[in-house]
Coordinates of C-alpha atoms in Angstrom, one line a residue:
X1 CA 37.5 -7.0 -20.8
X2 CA 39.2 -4.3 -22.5
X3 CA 38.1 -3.2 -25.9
X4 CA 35.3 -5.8 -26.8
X5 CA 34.7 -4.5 -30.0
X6 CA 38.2 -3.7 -30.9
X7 CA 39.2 -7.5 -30.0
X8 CA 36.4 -9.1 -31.8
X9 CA 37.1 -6.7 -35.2
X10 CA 41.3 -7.5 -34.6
X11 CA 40.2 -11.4 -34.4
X12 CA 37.2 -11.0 -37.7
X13 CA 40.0 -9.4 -39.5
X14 CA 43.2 -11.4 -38.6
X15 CA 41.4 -14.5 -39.8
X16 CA 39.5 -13.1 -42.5
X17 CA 43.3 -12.4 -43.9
X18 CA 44.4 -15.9 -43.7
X19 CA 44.3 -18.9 -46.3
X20 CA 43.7 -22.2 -45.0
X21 CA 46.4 -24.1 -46.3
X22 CA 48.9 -21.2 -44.8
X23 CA 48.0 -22.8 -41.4
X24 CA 47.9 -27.0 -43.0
X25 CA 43.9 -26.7 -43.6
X26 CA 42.5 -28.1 -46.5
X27 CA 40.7 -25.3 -48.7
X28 CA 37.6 -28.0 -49.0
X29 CA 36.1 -27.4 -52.6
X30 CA 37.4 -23.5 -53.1
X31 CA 34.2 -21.7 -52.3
X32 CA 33.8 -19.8 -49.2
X33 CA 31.1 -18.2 -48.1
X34 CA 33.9 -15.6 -45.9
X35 CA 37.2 -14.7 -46.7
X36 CA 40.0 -17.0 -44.8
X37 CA 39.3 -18.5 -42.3
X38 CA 35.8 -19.2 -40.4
X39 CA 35.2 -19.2 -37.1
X40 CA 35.2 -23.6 -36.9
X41 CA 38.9 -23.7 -38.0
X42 CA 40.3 -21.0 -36.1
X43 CA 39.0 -22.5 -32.7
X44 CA 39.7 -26.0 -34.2
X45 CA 43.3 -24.5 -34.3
X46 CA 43.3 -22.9 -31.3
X47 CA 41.9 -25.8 -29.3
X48 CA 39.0 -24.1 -28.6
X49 CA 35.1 -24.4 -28.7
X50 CA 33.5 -22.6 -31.4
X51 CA 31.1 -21.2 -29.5
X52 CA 33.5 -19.9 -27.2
X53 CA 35.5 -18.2 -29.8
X54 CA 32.0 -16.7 -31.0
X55 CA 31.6 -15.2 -28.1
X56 CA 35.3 -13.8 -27.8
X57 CA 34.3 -11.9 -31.2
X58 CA 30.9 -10.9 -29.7
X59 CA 32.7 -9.4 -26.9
X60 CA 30.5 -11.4 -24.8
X61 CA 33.4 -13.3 -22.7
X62 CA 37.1 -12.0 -21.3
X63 CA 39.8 -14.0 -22.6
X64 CA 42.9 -15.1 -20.5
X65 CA 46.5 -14.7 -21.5
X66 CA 46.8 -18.0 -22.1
X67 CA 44.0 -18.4 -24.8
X68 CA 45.5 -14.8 -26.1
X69 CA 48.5 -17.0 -27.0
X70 CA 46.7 -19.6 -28.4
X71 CA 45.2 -17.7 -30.8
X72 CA 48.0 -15.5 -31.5
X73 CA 49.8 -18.6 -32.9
X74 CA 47.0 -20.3 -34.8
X75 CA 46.5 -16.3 -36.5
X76 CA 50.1 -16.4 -37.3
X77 CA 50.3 -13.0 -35.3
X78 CA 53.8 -11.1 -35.4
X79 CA 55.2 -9.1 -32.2
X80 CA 53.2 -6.3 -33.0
X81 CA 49.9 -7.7 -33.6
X82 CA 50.4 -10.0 -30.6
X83 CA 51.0 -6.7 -28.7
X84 CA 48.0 -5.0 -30.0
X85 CA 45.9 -8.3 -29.3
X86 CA 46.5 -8.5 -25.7
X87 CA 46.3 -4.3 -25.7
X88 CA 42.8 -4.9 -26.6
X89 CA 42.0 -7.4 -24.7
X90 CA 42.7 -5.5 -21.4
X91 CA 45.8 -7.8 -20.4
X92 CA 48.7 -5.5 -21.8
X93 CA 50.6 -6.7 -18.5
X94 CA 50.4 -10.3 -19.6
X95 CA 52.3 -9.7 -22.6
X96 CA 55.0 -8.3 -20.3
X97 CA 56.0 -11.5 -18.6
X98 CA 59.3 -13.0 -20.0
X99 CA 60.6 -16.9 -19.7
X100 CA 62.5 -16.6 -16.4
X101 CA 65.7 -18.8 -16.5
X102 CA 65.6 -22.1 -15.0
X103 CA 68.3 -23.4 -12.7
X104 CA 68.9 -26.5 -12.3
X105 CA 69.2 -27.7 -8.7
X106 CA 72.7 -28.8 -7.2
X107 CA 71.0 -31.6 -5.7
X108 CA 69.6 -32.9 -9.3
X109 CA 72.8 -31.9 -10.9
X110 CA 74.5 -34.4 -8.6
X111 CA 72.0 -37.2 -8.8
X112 CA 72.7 -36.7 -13.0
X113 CA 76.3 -36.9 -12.3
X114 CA 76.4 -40.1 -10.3
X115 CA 73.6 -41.7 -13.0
X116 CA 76.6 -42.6 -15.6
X117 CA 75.4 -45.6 -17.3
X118 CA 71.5 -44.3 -17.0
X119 CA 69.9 -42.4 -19.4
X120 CA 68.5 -38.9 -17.1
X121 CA 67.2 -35.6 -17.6
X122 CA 66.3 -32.7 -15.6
X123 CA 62.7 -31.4 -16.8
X124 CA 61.7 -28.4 -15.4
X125 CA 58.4 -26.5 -16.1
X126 CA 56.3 -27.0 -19.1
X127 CA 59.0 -29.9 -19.4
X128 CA 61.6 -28.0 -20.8
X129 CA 64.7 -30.4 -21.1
X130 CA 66.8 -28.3 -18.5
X131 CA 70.2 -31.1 -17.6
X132 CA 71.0 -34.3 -19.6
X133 CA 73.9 -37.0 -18.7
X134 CA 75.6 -38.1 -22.2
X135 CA 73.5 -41.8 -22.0
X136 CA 70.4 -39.7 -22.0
X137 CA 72.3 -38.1 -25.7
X138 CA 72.7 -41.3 -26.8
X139 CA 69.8 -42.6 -26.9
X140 CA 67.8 -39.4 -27.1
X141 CA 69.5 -36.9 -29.5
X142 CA 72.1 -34.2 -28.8
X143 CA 70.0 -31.8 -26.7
X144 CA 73.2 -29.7 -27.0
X145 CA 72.3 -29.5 -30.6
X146 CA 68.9 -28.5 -30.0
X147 CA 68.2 -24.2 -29.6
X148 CA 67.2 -23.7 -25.9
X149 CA 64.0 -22.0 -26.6
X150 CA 63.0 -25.7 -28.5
X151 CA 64.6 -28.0 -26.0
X152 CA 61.3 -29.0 -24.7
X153 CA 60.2 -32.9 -24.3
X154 CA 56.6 -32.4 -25.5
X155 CA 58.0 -30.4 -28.3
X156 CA 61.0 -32.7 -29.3
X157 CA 58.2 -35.3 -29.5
X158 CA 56.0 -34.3 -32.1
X159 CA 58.9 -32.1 -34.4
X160 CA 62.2 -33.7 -33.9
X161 CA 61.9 -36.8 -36.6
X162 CA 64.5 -38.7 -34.6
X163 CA 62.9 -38.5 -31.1
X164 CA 59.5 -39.1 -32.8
X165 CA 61.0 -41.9 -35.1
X166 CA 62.6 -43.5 -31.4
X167 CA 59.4 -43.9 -30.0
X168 CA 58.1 -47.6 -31.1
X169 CA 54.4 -46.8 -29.3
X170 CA 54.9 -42.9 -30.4
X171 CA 51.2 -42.3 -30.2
X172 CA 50.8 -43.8 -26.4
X173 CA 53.3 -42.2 -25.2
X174 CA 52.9 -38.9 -27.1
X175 CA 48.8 -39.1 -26.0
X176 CA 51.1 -39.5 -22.1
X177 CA 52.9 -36.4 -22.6
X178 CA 49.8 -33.9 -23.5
X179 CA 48.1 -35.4 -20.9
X180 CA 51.0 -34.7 -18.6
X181 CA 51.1 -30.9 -20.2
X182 CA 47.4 -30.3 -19.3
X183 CA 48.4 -30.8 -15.9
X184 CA 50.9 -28.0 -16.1
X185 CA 48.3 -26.0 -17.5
X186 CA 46.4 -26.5 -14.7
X187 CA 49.3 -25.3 -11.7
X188 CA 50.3 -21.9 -13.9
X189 CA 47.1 -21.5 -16.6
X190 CA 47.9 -17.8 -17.0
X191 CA 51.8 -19.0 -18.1
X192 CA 52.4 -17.4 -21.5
X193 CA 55.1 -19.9 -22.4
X194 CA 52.8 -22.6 -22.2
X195 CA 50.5 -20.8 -23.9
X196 CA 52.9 -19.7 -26.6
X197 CA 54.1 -24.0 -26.5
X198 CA 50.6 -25.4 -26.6
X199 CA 49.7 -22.6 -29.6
X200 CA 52.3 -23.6 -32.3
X201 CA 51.9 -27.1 -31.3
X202 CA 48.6 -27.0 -32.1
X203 CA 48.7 -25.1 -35.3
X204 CA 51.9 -28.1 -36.3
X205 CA 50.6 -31.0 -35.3
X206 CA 46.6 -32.4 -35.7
X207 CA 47.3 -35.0 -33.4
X208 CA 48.1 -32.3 -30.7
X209 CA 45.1 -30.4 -31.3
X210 CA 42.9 -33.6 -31.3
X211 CA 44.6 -34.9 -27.7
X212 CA 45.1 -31.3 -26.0
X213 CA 41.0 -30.6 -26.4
X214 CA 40.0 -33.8 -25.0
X215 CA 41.7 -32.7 -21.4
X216 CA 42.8 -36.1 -20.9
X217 CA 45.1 -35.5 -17.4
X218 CA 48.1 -37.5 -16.7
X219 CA 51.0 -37.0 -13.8
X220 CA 52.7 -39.5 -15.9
X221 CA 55.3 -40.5 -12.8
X222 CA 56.0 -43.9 -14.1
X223 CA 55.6 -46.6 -16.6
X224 CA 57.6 -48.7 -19.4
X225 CA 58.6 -47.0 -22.7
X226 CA 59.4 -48.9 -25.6
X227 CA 62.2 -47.6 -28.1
X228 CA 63.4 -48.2 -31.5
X229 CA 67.3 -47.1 -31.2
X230 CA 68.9 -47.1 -34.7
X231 CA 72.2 -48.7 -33.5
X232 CA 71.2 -51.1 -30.7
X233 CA 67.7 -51.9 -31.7
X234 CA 64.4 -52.6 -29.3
X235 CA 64.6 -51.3 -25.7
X236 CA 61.7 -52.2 -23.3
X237 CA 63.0 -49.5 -20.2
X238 CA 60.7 -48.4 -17.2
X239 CA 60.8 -44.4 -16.9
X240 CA 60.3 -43.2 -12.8
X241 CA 59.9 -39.4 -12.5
X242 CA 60.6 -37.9 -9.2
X243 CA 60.0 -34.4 -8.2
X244 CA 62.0 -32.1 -6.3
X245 CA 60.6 -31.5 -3.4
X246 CA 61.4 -27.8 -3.1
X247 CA 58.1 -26.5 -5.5
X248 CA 61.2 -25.4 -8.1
X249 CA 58.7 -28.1 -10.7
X250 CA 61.9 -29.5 -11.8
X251 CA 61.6 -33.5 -12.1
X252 CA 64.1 -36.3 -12.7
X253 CA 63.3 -38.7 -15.3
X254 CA 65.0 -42.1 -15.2
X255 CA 65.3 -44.9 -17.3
X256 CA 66.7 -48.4 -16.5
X257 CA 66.6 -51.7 -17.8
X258 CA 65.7 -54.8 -15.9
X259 CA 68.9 -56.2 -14.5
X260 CA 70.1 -58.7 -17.3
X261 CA 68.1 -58.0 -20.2
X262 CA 69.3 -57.6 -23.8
X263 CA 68.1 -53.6 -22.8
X264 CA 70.3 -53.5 -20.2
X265 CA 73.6 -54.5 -22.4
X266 CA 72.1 -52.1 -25.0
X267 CA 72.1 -49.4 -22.7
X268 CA 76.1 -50.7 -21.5
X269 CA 76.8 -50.2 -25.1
X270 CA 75.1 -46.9 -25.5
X271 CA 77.3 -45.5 -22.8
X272 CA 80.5 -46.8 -24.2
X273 CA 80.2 -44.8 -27.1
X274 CA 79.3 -41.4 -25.0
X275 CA 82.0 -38.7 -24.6
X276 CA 83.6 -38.3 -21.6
X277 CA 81.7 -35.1 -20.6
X278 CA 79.5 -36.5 -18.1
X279 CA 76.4 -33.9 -17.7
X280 CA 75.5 -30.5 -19.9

C-alpha cells in the first residue's frame, strides 16, 4: 500500500488547496468548516463513495491505478504531483504505462472503404474514434479536425457542442455510451487512459458523474439513433456494432437507413457533398 500516511496527507492537502468553483462546485453559503474541498465533493468528483475515499486518507484501503487517476483529475494534479501520488501509493509502475498506438485492422480498413454511402467508424479501445469514411464526417464532425488524444466517442459526446447538439435523445444515448464505457472498465480496470478519460469527464460534466457511479452496464451492439443534422434535418438510423473477432477491441459501427425512407435520401445527400477522400 505504499506510504499510507504519506498518500492520505498528499490527498488532505491537495484538496484542502482547492476552491470549489475551480472544479464547477458551488461554494454553498461561504462558510466552511475546512479549507477547499471536503471529503463529499472530492469523491462526488471522483465517482467515488465517501467512505471509501475516507478510508484512502486513513490509509486503511490500497488504491488501484485506475482510482489514482480519477482522483488525480478531480485534484487538478500536474505531472509531478500525479507522479508523487502514485509514488506514494506504492504503484510507481502504473504511472509508467503509456497509450500504445492503435492500428486499425486491414480487414476493417476495407470494410470502411467499400461502406461509401454509409456513415462508419472504427472504435477501438475505450472507444477511441480510430478510422472514419467521409459520410461518417458528414454527419458526425471532421474527426480530422479533432486532436487524436480527444477523438474519443464518449468524449466527443459530452464536450463537442456539435456532436452533443446532433443527438435529438442526447441523454439516452449519452446514458448508452457510459454504460457501454463501464464495460470497458471492466476487461482492462487497471487501464490508465480510461482512468485518465473517466477522471476529466467526471470533473466536466455532472451528468457523467451521476451515470458513471450508478454502474449501469451496456454492450450497446445495436439499436436506432435519432439525429438532428443541421442541413438535412431528422434522421431515425439503426446503429449495428460488430467486433473484430481477433481480441484487437476494435468494433465497427454502422449506420443505415431503412431502404426508402426520407433518412435514407438524407444520408444520399450527405454523401454527395463529401470529398472524394474515401477513408482517414
Amino acid at each position: 500500500m505504499g506510504d499510507k500516511d504519506g498518500l492520505g496527507t498528499f490527498l488532505k492537502a491537495r484538496r484542502a488547496a482547492l476552491h470549489p468553483a475551480t472544479v464547477g462546485l458551488p461554494d454553498g453559503d461561504g462558510w466552511r468548516r475546512v479549507a477547499g474541498l471536503r471529503r463529499e465533493e472530492v469523491a462526488q468528483l471522483a465517482s467515488i463513495s465517501v467512505d471509501y475515499y475516507t478510508r484512502l486518507e486513513q490509509g486503511r484501503v490500497p488504491a488501484s491505478a485506475a482510482v489514482l487517476d480519477t482522483l488525480a483529475a478531480a485534484l487538478r494534479l500536474d505531472e509531478d504531483q500525479r507522479r508523487y501520488l502514485y509514488e506514494v501509493a506504492g504503484k510507481p509502475e502504473a504511472r509508467r504505462r503509456r497509450r500504445s498506438r492503435q492500428a486499425v485492422r486491414p480487414a476493417m480498413r476495407r470494410l470502411l472503404e467499400r461502406l461509401t454511402d454509409t456513415p462508419t467508424l472504427v472504435l477501438g479501445r475505450r472507444m477511441d474514434v480510430l478510422a472514419w469514411n467521409d459520410a461518417a464526417a458528414a454527419l458526425f464532425t471532421d474527426f480530422g479536425a479533432v486532436p487524436p488524444a480527444q477523438r474519443n466517442y464518449v468524449r466527443l459526446l459530452f464536450t463537442h457542442p456539435g456532436v452533443r447538439g446532433l443527438h435529438a435523445r442526447w441523454e439516452h444515448d449519452a446514458r448508452d455510451a457510459v454504460a457501454a464505457l463501464r464495460m470497458e472498465a471492466a476487461t482492462d480496470p487497471d487501464d490508465p487512459e480510461l482512468a485518465r478519460l473517466v477522471g476529466e469527464l467526471a470533473v466536466l460534466d455532472a451528468d457523467f458523474r451521476r451515470w458513471w457511479a450508478e454502474h449501469r452496464v451496456n454492450s450497446a451492439t445495436y439499436g436506432t439513433k435519432r439525429y438532428r443534422h443541421p442541413l438535412v434535418g431528422d434522421l431515425t438510423l439503426d446503429c449495428d456494432t460488430w467486433s473484430s473477432p481477433d481480441g484487437s477491441g476494435q468494433r465497427l459501427m454502422v449506420l443505415t437507413a431503412e431502404t426508402g425512407s426520407p433518412a435514407e435520401e438524407a444520408l444520399r445527400i450527405l454523401a454527395s457533398w463529401t470529398a472524394t477522400e474515401p477513408v482517414r
